[in-house]
PDB file of C-alpha atoms in Angstrom:
ATOM      1  CA  MET A 553      27.500  -0.966  12.671  1.00  0.00           C
ATOM      2  CA  THR A 554      24.418  -1.217  10.465  1.00  0.00           C
ATOM      3  CA  LYS A 555      23.190   2.152   9.279  1.00  0.00           C
ATOM      4  CA  THR A 556      19.853   3.111  10.760  1.00  0.00           C
ATOM      5  CA  LEU A 557      17.154   5.512   9.667  1.00  0.00           C
ATOM      6  CA  ALA A 558      15.709   8.409  11.634  1.00  0.00           C
ATOM      7  CA  HIS A 559      12.120   9.588  11.415  1.00  0.00           C
ATOM      8  CA  VAL A 560      11.688  13.364  11.516  1.00  0.00           C
ATOM      9  CA  GLY A 561       8.023  14.308  11.446  1.00  0.00           C
ATOM     10  CA  PRO A 562       6.667  12.787   8.210  1.00  0.00           C
ATOM     11  CA  TYR A 563      10.140  12.169   6.780  1.00  0.00           C
ATOM     12  CA  THR A 564      12.649   9.333   6.889  1.00  0.00           C
ATOM     13  CA  CYS A 565      16.312  10.325   6.914  1.00  0.00           C
ATOM     14  CA  GLY A 566      19.244   8.059   6.168  1.00  0.00           C
ATOM     15  CA  ALA A 567      20.751   5.778   3.551  1.00  0.00           C
ATOM     16  CA  GLY A 568      18.642   5.471   0.426  1.00  0.00           C
ATOM     17  CA  GLN A 569      16.334   8.328   1.422  1.00  0.00           C
ATOM     18  CA  PRO A 570      15.921  11.799  -0.095  1.00  0.00           C
ATOM     19  CA  LEU A 571      18.151  14.457   1.418  1.00  0.00           C
ATOM     20  CA  LEU A 572      16.883  15.987   4.645  1.00  0.00           C
ATOM     21  CA  TRP A 573      17.184  19.740   4.089  1.00  0.00           C
ATOM     22  CA  ILE A 574      17.170  21.815   7.270  1.00  0.00           C
ATOM     23  CA  ALA A 575      16.947  25.478   6.336  1.00  0.00           C
ATOM     24  CA  GLY A 576      15.754  28.846   7.592  1.00  0.00           C
ATOM     25  CA  PRO A 577      17.037  31.994   9.261  1.00  0.00           C
ATOM     26  CA  CYS A 578      19.493  31.875  12.130  1.00  0.00           C
ATOM     27  CA  VAL A 579      17.181  33.576  14.618  1.00  0.00           C
ATOM     28  CA  LEU A 580      13.482  34.368  14.615  1.00  0.00           C
ATOM     29  CA  GLU A 581      12.562  38.015  14.072  1.00  0.00           C
ATOM     30  CA  THR A 582       8.806  38.130  13.342  1.00  0.00           C
ATOM     31  CA  ALA A 583       6.246  35.476  12.474  1.00  0.00           C
ATOM     32  CA  ALA A 584       5.561  37.187   9.141  1.00  0.00           C
ATOM     33  CA  ALA A 585       9.245  37.169   8.191  1.00  0.00           C
ATOM     34  CA  ALA A 586       9.611  33.516   9.180  1.00  0.00           C
ATOM     35  CA  ILE A 587       6.557  32.497   7.148  1.00  0.00           C
ATOM     36  CA  GLU A 588       7.823  34.433   4.125  1.00  0.00           C
ATOM     37  CA  ILE A 589      11.148  32.594   4.228  1.00  0.00           C
ATOM     38  CA  ALA A 590       9.488  29.233   4.883  1.00  0.00           C
ATOM     39  CA  GLU A 591       7.106  29.630   1.948  1.00  0.00           C
ATOM     40  CA  GLU A 592       9.942  30.470  -0.437  1.00  0.00           C
ATOM     41  CA  LEU A 593      11.985  27.488   0.782  1.00  0.00           C
ATOM     42  CA  GLN A 594       8.909  25.317   0.367  1.00  0.00           C
ATOM     43  CA  ARG A 595       8.496  26.547  -3.218  1.00  0.00           C
ATOM     44  CA  ILE A 596      12.125  25.636  -3.953  1.00  0.00           C
ATOM     45  CA  ALA A 597      11.862  22.253  -2.256  1.00  0.00           C
ATOM     46  CA  SER A 598       8.698  21.335  -4.159  1.00  0.00           C
ATOM     47  CA  ASP A 599      10.762  20.842  -7.320  1.00  0.00           C
ATOM     48  CA  LEU A 600      13.743  19.118  -5.702  1.00  0.00           C
ATOM     49  CA  PRO A 601      14.415  15.633  -4.259  1.00  0.00           C
ATOM     50  CA  VAL A 602      14.566  16.907  -0.679  1.00  0.00           C
ATOM     51  CA  GLN A 603      12.655  16.726   2.574  1.00  0.00           C
ATOM     52  CA  LEU A 604      12.437  20.246   3.992  1.00  0.00           C
ATOM     53  CA  VAL A 605      12.485  21.083   7.699  1.00  0.00           C
ATOM     54  CA  PHE A 606      12.164  24.766   8.611  1.00  0.00           C
ATOM     55  CA  LYS A 607      14.740  25.923  11.175  1.00  0.00           C
ATOM     56  CA  ALA A 608      14.963  29.076  13.275  1.00  0.00           C
ATOM     57  CA  SER A 609      16.149  29.767  16.823  1.00  0.00           C
ATOM     58  CA  PHE A 610      14.061  31.382  19.536  1.00  0.00           C
ATOM     59  CA  ASP A 611      17.196  32.285  21.492  1.00  0.00           C
ATOM     60  CA  LYS A 612      20.845  32.584  20.540  1.00  0.00           C
ATOM     61  CA  ALA A 613      22.097  31.871  24.020  1.00  0.00           C
ATOM     62  CA  ASN A 614      25.797  31.599  23.150  1.00  0.00           C
ATOM     63  CA  ARG A 615      26.360  34.985  21.520  1.00  0.00           C
ATOM     64  CA  THR A 616      29.865  36.483  21.618  1.00  0.00           C
ATOM     65  CA  SER A 617      28.728  39.667  23.361  1.00  0.00           C
ATOM     66  CA  GLY A 618      26.178  40.141  26.098  1.00  0.00           C
ATOM     67  CA  ASN A 619      24.827  43.085  24.115  1.00  0.00           C
ATOM     68  CA  ALA A 620      23.976  41.008  21.039  1.00  0.00           C
ATOM     69  CA  ILE A 621      20.374  40.414  19.967  1.00  0.00           C
ATOM     70  CA  ARG A 622      19.312  36.974  21.154  1.00  0.00           C
ATOM     71  CA  GLY A 623      15.815  36.494  19.745  1.00  0.00           C
ATOM     72  CA  PRO A 624      12.193  36.588  20.895  1.00  0.00           C
ATOM     73  CA  GLY A 625      12.589  34.021  23.673  1.00  0.00           C
ATOM     74  CA  LEU A 626      11.047  30.638  24.347  1.00  0.00           C
ATOM     75  CA  VAL A 627       7.334  31.466  24.526  1.00  0.00           C
ATOM     76  CA  ASP A 628       7.118  33.982  21.688  1.00  0.00           C
ATOM     77  CA  GLY A 629       9.599  32.063  19.547  1.00  0.00           C
ATOM     78  CA  LEU A 630       7.736  28.764  19.792  1.00  0.00           C
ATOM     79  CA  ALA A 631       4.506  30.600  19.000  1.00  0.00           C
ATOM     80  CA  MET A 632       6.154  31.888  15.811  1.00  0.00           C
ATOM     81  CA  LEU A 633       7.316  28.404  14.866  1.00  0.00           C
ATOM     82  CA  ALA A 634       3.794  27.098  15.450  1.00  0.00           C
ATOM     83  CA  GLU A 635       2.518  29.774  13.054  1.00  0.00           C
ATOM     84  CA  VAL A 636       5.042  28.681  10.429  1.00  0.00           C
ATOM     85  CA  LYS A 637       3.969  25.082  10.859  1.00  0.00           C
ATOM     86  CA  ASP A 638       0.278  25.978  10.576  1.00  0.00           C
ATOM     87  CA  ALA A 639       0.831  28.195   7.527  1.00  0.00           C
ATOM     88  CA  THR A 640       3.035  25.797   5.551  1.00  0.00           C
ATOM     89  CA  GLY A 641       2.573  22.319   6.987  1.00  0.00           C
ATOM     90  CA  LEU A 642       6.350  21.993   7.244  1.00  0.00           C
ATOM     91  CA  PRO A 643       8.077  20.223  10.135  1.00  0.00           C
ATOM     92  CA  VAL A 644      10.040  22.693  12.261  1.00  0.00           C
ATOM     93  CA  THR A 645      13.141  22.621  14.432  1.00  0.00           C
ATOM     94  CA  THR A 646      14.920  24.888  16.894  1.00  0.00           C
ATOM     95  CA  ASP A 647      17.780  24.836  19.402  1.00  0.00           C
ATOM     96  CA  ILE A 648      17.273  24.072  23.056  1.00  0.00           C
ATOM     97  CA  HIS A 649      19.858  25.166  25.598  1.00  0.00           C
ATOM     98  CA  GLU A 650      18.478  23.960  28.917  1.00  0.00           C
ATOM     99  CA  ALA A 651      16.802  20.737  29.988  1.00  0.00           C
ATOM    100  CA  SER A 652      13.742  22.705  31.106  1.00  0.00           C
ATOM    101  CA  GLN A 653      13.116  23.847  27.512  1.00  0.00           C
ATOM    102  CA  ALA A 654      12.912  20.379  25.993  1.00  0.00           C
ATOM    103  CA  GLU A 655       9.337  19.411  26.819  1.00  0.00           C
ATOM    104  CA  VAL A 656       7.715  22.667  25.717  1.00  0.00           C
ATOM    105  CA  ALA A 657       9.840  22.866  22.553  1.00  0.00           C
ATOM    106  CA  GLY A 658       8.988  19.259  21.778  1.00  0.00           C
ATOM    107  CA  GLY A 659       5.322  20.218  21.912  1.00  0.00           C
ATOM    108  CA  VAL A 660       5.835  22.330  18.772  1.00  0.00           C
ATOM    109  CA  CYS A 661       8.947  21.013  17.029  1.00  0.00           C
ATOM    110  CA  ASP A 662       9.395  17.764  15.133  1.00  0.00           C
ATOM    111  CA  LEU A 663      13.169  17.862  15.604  1.00  0.00           C
ATOM    112  CA  LEU A 664      15.117  19.220  18.579  1.00  0.00           C
ATOM    113  CA  GLN A 665      18.591  20.592  17.931  1.00  0.00           C
ATOM    114  CA  ILE A 666      21.383  20.405  20.500  1.00  0.00           C
ATOM    115  CA  PRO A 667      23.954  23.193  19.959  1.00  0.00           C
ATOM    116  CA  ALA A 668      27.570  22.181  19.442  1.00  0.00           C
ATOM    117  CA  PHE A 669      28.782  23.846  22.635  1.00  0.00           C
ATOM    118  CA  LEU A 670      26.283  21.689  24.569  1.00  0.00           C
ATOM    119  CA  ALA A 671      26.819  18.319  22.886  1.00  0.00           C
ATOM    120  CA  ARG A 672      28.198  16.780  26.078  1.00  0.00           C
ATOM    121  CA  GLN A 673      25.488  18.117  28.424  1.00  0.00           C
ATOM    122  CA  THR A 674      23.984  14.883  29.680  1.00  0.00           C
ATOM    123  CA  ASP A 675      20.867  16.343  31.310  1.00  0.00           C
ATOM    124  CA  LEU A 676      20.037  18.283  28.144  1.00  0.00           C
ATOM    125  CA  LEU A 677      20.422  15.172  25.993  1.00  0.00           C
ATOM    126  CA  LEU A 678      18.280  13.095  28.312  1.00  0.00           C
ATOM    127  CA  ALA A 679      15.555  15.741  28.431  1.00  0.00           C
ATOM    128  CA  ALA A 680      15.504  15.902  24.628  1.00  0.00           C
ATOM    129  CA  ALA A 681      15.283  12.107  24.405  1.00  0.00           C
ATOM    130  CA  LYS A 682      12.390  12.073  26.876  1.00  0.00           C
ATOM    131  CA  THR A 683      10.215  14.131  24.509  1.00  0.00           C
ATOM    132  CA  GLY A 684      10.106  11.290  21.999  1.00  0.00           C
ATOM    133  CA  LYS A 685      10.960  13.710  19.201  1.00  0.00           C
ATOM    134  CA  ALA A 686      13.888  13.298  16.821  1.00  0.00           C
ATOM    135  CA  VAL A 687      17.129  14.828  18.124  1.00  0.00           C
ATOM    136  CA  ASN A 688      19.899  16.407  16.043  1.00  0.00           C
ATOM    137  CA  VAL A 689      23.160  16.822  17.965  1.00  0.00           C
ATOM    138  CA  LYS A 690      25.834  19.092  16.546  1.00  0.00           C
ATOM    139  CA  LYS A 691      29.362  17.811  17.108  1.00  0.00           C
ATOM    140  CA  GLY A 692      31.216  20.126  19.461  1.00  0.00           C
ATOM    141  CA  GLN A 693      33.864  22.279  17.806  1.00  0.00           C
ATOM    142  CA  PHE A 694      36.222  20.897  20.446  1.00  0.00           C
ATOM    143  CA  MET A 695      35.341  17.231  19.872  1.00  0.00           C
ATOM    144  CA  ALA A 696      36.800  14.535  17.652  1.00  0.00           C
ATOM    145  CA  PRO A 697      34.264  12.619  15.540  1.00  0.00           C
ATOM    146  CA  GLY A 698      34.915   9.506  17.621  1.00  0.00           C
ATOM    147  CA  ASP A 699      33.864  11.350  20.769  1.00  0.00           C
ATOM    148  CA  MET A 700      30.309  11.476  19.439  1.00  0.00           C
ATOM    149  CA  GLN A 701      29.894   7.751  20.120  1.00  0.00           C
ATOM    150  CA  HIS A 702      29.335   8.692  23.761  1.00  0.00           C
ATOM    151  CA  VAL A 703      26.609  11.140  22.775  1.00  0.00           C
ATOM    152  CA  VAL A 704      24.965   8.397  20.734  1.00  0.00           C
ATOM    153  CA  LYS A 705      25.112   5.967  23.655  1.00  0.00           C
ATOM    154  CA  LYS A 706      23.594   8.482  26.085  1.00  0.00           C
ATOM    155  CA  LEU A 707      20.659   9.073  23.775  1.00  0.00           C
ATOM    156  CA  ARG A 708      20.133   5.436  22.862  1.00  0.00           C
ATOM    157  CA  ASP A 709      20.259   4.441  26.507  1.00  0.00           C
ATOM    158  CA  ALA A 710      17.523   7.046  27.037  1.00  0.00           C
ATOM    159  CA  LYS A 711      15.406   5.351  24.334  1.00  0.00           C
ATOM    160  CA  CYS A 712      15.908   8.038  21.710  1.00  0.00           C
ATOM    161  CA  GLU A 713      14.919   6.160  18.547  1.00  0.00           C
ATOM    162  CA  ASN A 714      15.456   8.949  16.025  1.00  0.00           C
ATOM    163  CA  LEU A 715      18.916  10.439  16.295  1.00  0.00           C
ATOM    164  CA  LEU A 716      21.004  12.498  13.902  1.00  0.00           C
ATOM    165  CA  LEU A 717      24.562  13.781  14.250  1.00  0.00           C
ATOM    166  CA  CYS A 718      25.718  17.006  12.663  1.00  0.00           C
ATOM    167  CA  GLU A 719      29.177  18.113  11.539  1.00  0.00           C
ATOM    168  CA  ARG A 720      29.811  21.860  11.809  1.00  0.00           C
ATOM    169  CA  GLY A 721      33.544  22.332  11.878  1.00  0.00           C
ATOM    170  CA  THR A 722      36.349  22.000  14.406  1.00  0.00           C
ATOM    171  CA  PHE A 723      38.441  24.690  16.081  1.00  0.00           C
ATOM    172  CA  PHE A 724      41.659  25.307  14.176  1.00  0.00           C
ATOM    173  CA  GLY A 725      43.560  27.814  16.240  1.00  0.00           C
ATOM    174  CA  TYR A 726      41.927  31.067  17.311  1.00  0.00           C
ATOM    175  CA  GLY A 727      38.943  32.371  15.378  1.00  0.00           C
ATOM    176  CA  ARG A 728      38.979  29.681  12.701  1.00  0.00           C
ATOM    177  CA  LEU A 729      37.157  26.443  11.973  1.00  0.00           C
ATOM    178  CA  VAL A 730      38.132  23.646   9.621  1.00  0.00           C
ATOM    179  CA  ASN A 731      36.169  20.691   8.293  1.00  0.00           C
ATOM    180  CA  ASP A 732      37.662  17.226   8.338  1.00  0.00           C
ATOM    181  CA  MET A 733      35.455  15.393   5.854  1.00  0.00           C
ATOM    182  CA  ARG A 734      36.518  12.091   7.386  1.00  0.00           C
ATOM    183  CA  ALA A 735      34.133  12.977  10.214  1.00  0.00           C
ATOM    184  CA  LEU A 736      31.125  12.305   7.982  1.00  0.00           C
ATOM    185  CA  PRO A 737      31.653   8.560   7.367  1.00  0.00           C
ATOM    186  CA  GLN A 738      33.182   8.168  10.825  1.00  0.00           C
ATOM    187  CA  MET A 739      29.993   9.396  12.495  1.00  0.00           C
ATOM    188  CA  GLN A 740      27.784   7.468  10.071  1.00  0.00           C
ATOM    189  CA  ALA A 741      29.624   4.364  11.285  1.00  0.00           C
ATOM    190  CA  PHE A 742      27.824   4.807  14.631  1.00  0.00           C
ATOM    191  CA  GLY A 743      24.620   3.851  12.801  1.00  0.00           C
ATOM    192  CA  THR A 744      23.185   7.360  12.667  1.00  0.00           C
ATOM    193  CA  PRO A 745      22.271   9.610   9.761  1.00  0.00           C
ATOM    194  CA  VAL A 746      24.708  12.510   9.476  1.00  0.00           C
ATOM    195  CA  VAL A 747      23.906  16.117   8.617  1.00  0.00           C
ATOM    196  CA  PHE A 748      26.426  18.637   7.313  1.00  0.00           C
ATOM    197  CA  ASP A 749      26.030  22.201   8.612  1.00  0.00           C
ATOM    198  CA  ALA A 750      27.416  24.310   5.790  1.00  0.00           C
ATOM    199  CA  THR A 751      26.572  27.613   7.493  1.00  0.00           C
ATOM    200  CA  HIS A 752      28.331  27.279  10.814  1.00  0.00           C
ATOM    201  CA  SER A 753      31.307  25.519   9.244  1.00  0.00           C
ATOM    202  CA  VAL A 754      32.349  28.848   7.723  1.00  0.00           C
ATOM    203  CA  GLN A 755      32.103  30.822  10.958  1.00  0.00           C
ATOM    204  CA  GLU A 756      35.021  32.830  12.290  1.00  0.00           C
ATOM    205  CA  PRO A 757      34.255  32.869  16.034  1.00  0.00           C
ATOM    206  CA  GLY A 758      34.780  36.353  17.429  1.00  0.00           C
ATOM    207  CA  GLY A 759      35.990  37.437  13.999  1.00  0.00           C
ATOM    208  CA  LEU A 760      34.154  40.752  14.181  1.00  0.00           C
ATOM    209  CA  GLY A 761      35.412  41.603  17.645  1.00  0.00           C
ATOM    210  CA  GLY A 762      32.133  41.550  19.558  1.00  0.00           C
ATOM    211  CA  ALA A 763      30.434  39.203  17.096  1.00  0.00           C
ATOM    212  CA  THR A 764      31.120  36.101  15.045  1.00  0.00           C
ATOM    213  CA  GLY A 765      32.231  36.651  11.471  1.00  0.00           C
ATOM    214  CA  GLY A 766      32.513  34.269   8.573  1.00  0.00           C
ATOM    215  CA  ASN A 767      32.705  33.839   4.829  1.00  0.00           C
ATOM    216  CA  ARG A 768      29.527  32.825   3.018  1.00  0.00           C
ATOM    217  CA  GLU A 769      31.523  32.341  -0.190  1.00  0.00           C
ATOM    218  CA  MET A 770      32.834  29.109   1.322  1.00  0.00           C
ATOM    219  CA  VAL A 771      29.401  27.628   2.084  1.00  0.00           C
ATOM    220  CA  GLU A 772      28.911  26.105  -1.361  1.00  0.00           C
ATOM    221  CA  PRO A 773      32.422  24.633  -1.780  1.00  0.00           C
ATOM    222  CA  LEU A 774      32.087  22.873   1.571  1.00  0.00           C
ATOM    223  CA  ALA A 775      28.550  21.682   0.798  1.00  0.00           C
ATOM    224  CA  ARG A 776      29.770  20.295  -2.529  1.00  0.00           C
ATOM    225  CA  ALA A 777      32.544  18.388  -0.770  1.00  0.00           C
ATOM    226  CA  ALA A 778      30.146  16.985   1.813  1.00  0.00           C
ATOM    227  CA  MET A 779      27.742  15.844  -0.906  1.00  0.00           C
ATOM    228  CA  ALA A 780      30.581  14.075  -2.687  1.00  0.00           C
ATOM    229  CA  VAL A 781      31.612  12.270   0.498  1.00  0.00           C
ATOM    230  CA  GLY A 782      28.021  11.318   1.215  1.00  0.00           C
ATOM    231  CA  ILE A 783      25.632  12.883   3.730  1.00  0.00           C
ATOM    232  CA  ASP A 784      22.058  12.254   4.791  1.00  0.00           C
ATOM    233  CA  GLY A 785      21.110  15.844   5.528  1.00  0.00           C
ATOM    234  CA  LEU A 786      22.198  19.396   4.763  1.00  0.00           C
ATOM    235  CA  PHE A 787      21.793  22.306   7.175  1.00  0.00           C
ATOM    236  CA  CYS A 788      22.043  25.814   5.757  1.00  0.00           C
ATOM    237  CA  GLU A 789      20.739  29.118   7.017  1.00  0.00           C
ATOM    238  CA  THR A 790      19.286  31.811   4.799  1.00  0.00           C
ATOM    239  CA  HIS A 791      17.797  35.297   4.932  1.00  0.00           C
ATOM    240  CA  PRO A 792      16.389  37.721   2.341  1.00  0.00           C
ATOM    241  CA  ASN A 793      19.153  40.161   3.315  1.00  0.00           C
ATOM    242  CA  PRO A 794      21.807  38.377   5.403  1.00  0.00           C
ATOM    243  CA  ASP A 795      23.708  41.581   6.104  1.00  0.00           C
ATOM    244  CA  LEU A 796      20.668  42.855   8.025  1.00  0.00           C
ATOM    245  CA  SER A 797      20.190  39.635   9.981  1.00  0.00           C
ATOM    246  CA  PRO A 798      20.687  40.018  13.738  1.00  0.00           C
ATOM    247  CA  SER A 799      22.789  36.833  13.875  1.00  0.00           C
ATOM    248  CA  ASP A 800      25.252  34.977  11.627  1.00  0.00           C
ATOM    249  CA  GLY A 801      24.674  37.221   8.625  1.00  0.00           C
ATOM    250  CA  PRO A 802      28.191  36.734   7.191  1.00  0.00           C
ATOM    251  CA  ASN A 803      27.604  32.977   6.951  1.00  0.00           C
ATOM    252  CA  MET A 804      24.118  32.831   5.452  1.00  0.00           C
ATOM    253  CA  ILE A 805      23.134  32.287   1.820  1.00  0.00           C
ATOM    254  CA  PRO A 806      20.892  35.058   0.449  1.00  0.00           C
ATOM    255  CA  LEU A 807      17.422  33.635  -0.048  1.00  0.00           C
ATOM    256  CA  ASP A 808      17.347  34.544  -3.727  1.00  0.00           C
ATOM    257  CA  GLN A 809      20.482  32.446  -4.290  1.00  0.00           C
ATOM    258  CA  MET A 810      19.269  29.361  -2.451  1.00  0.00           C
ATOM    259  CA  GLU A 811      17.571  27.609  -5.360  1.00  0.00           C
ATOM    260  CA  GLY A 812      20.663  27.682  -7.597  1.00  0.00           C
ATOM    261  CA  PHE A 813      22.846  26.572  -4.693  1.00  0.00           C
ATOM    262  CA  MET A 814      20.606  23.592  -3.936  1.00  0.00           C
ATOM    263  CA  ARG A 815      20.370  22.495  -7.554  1.00  0.00           C
ATOM    264  CA  ARG A 816      24.146  22.496  -7.907  1.00  0.00           C
ATOM    265  CA  VAL A 817      24.885  20.543  -4.718  1.00  0.00           C
ATOM    266  CA  LEU A 818      22.085  18.062  -5.398  1.00  0.00           C
ATOM    267  CA  ALA A 819      23.585  17.371  -8.821  1.00  0.00           C
ATOM    268  CA  ILE A 820      26.761  16.292  -7.032  1.00  0.00           C
ATOM    269  CA  ARG A 821      24.763  14.113  -4.661  1.00  0.00           C
ATOM    270  CA  ALA A 822      22.992  12.427  -7.567  1.00  0.00           C
ATOM    271  CA  ALA A 823      26.261  11.795  -9.390  1.00  0.00           C
ATOM    272  CA  THR A 824      27.834  10.347  -6.243  1.00  0.00           C
ATOM    273  CA  GLU A 825      24.896   8.020  -5.662  1.00  0.00           C
ATOM    274  CA  GLU A 826      25.060   6.846  -9.279  1.00  0.00           C
ATOM    275  CA  VAL A 827      28.778   6.046  -8.992  1.00  0.00           C
ATOM    276  CA  LEU A 828      28.270   4.139  -5.751  1.00  0.00           C
ATOM    277  CA  SER A 829      25.168   2.230  -6.805  1.00  0.00           C
TER     278      SER A 829
END
């Protein structure tokens, strides 16, 4: 299938385009904290060949424990994202978990993200498509890359013109994920840009007992591998102090290390493109 491009706010993602960089904290805490992170990411991106989309979740609805912090909720969270957008001019994205959230989230966000656990939820996909905004669907941890062709068909049948697929690891026994890098070209073969989620690929589901663990030391090696294979977008979460983050701290890159990380992985991307050109 011919590779197609996806328009995300002012950006174009896909073959021959600058890398789409989706980055931000896992979950929203305060508007001030979100703006601080967004402005630092924007500073980094200004000197790199990337197209930055700020990401943060208003609700972590699939937490391991019912006692875990989930976030500010739909109304307050979208208000925070609107503040980030106003302060920086950056496109923004967030997860939606229910079909009823799609329209209101689409009123603020340039890109709607479908969580991996919900990749097969037809009503959610159709509601996201109906907004007319770009949609990024994370491949379910329980799904083979080829299974995502059905997700693509659902969205295309619903007239979703700007669609991205995202690789974020596959269950490998209990409490472990593994990345099969073959998934990247296999999903690109559906004619969609493909994003690699380096953060959630290093998760250890339930690894902390009542919370998900992980190993942030493996984020960069996996991102390097994905760049060498060839990806259209990179998703990575960050926080000024990941160990104090209410969600996914073990998997996030400290904000003060993000610039060096991006320069190194982009060097691999540039070398790969030169070899293939």
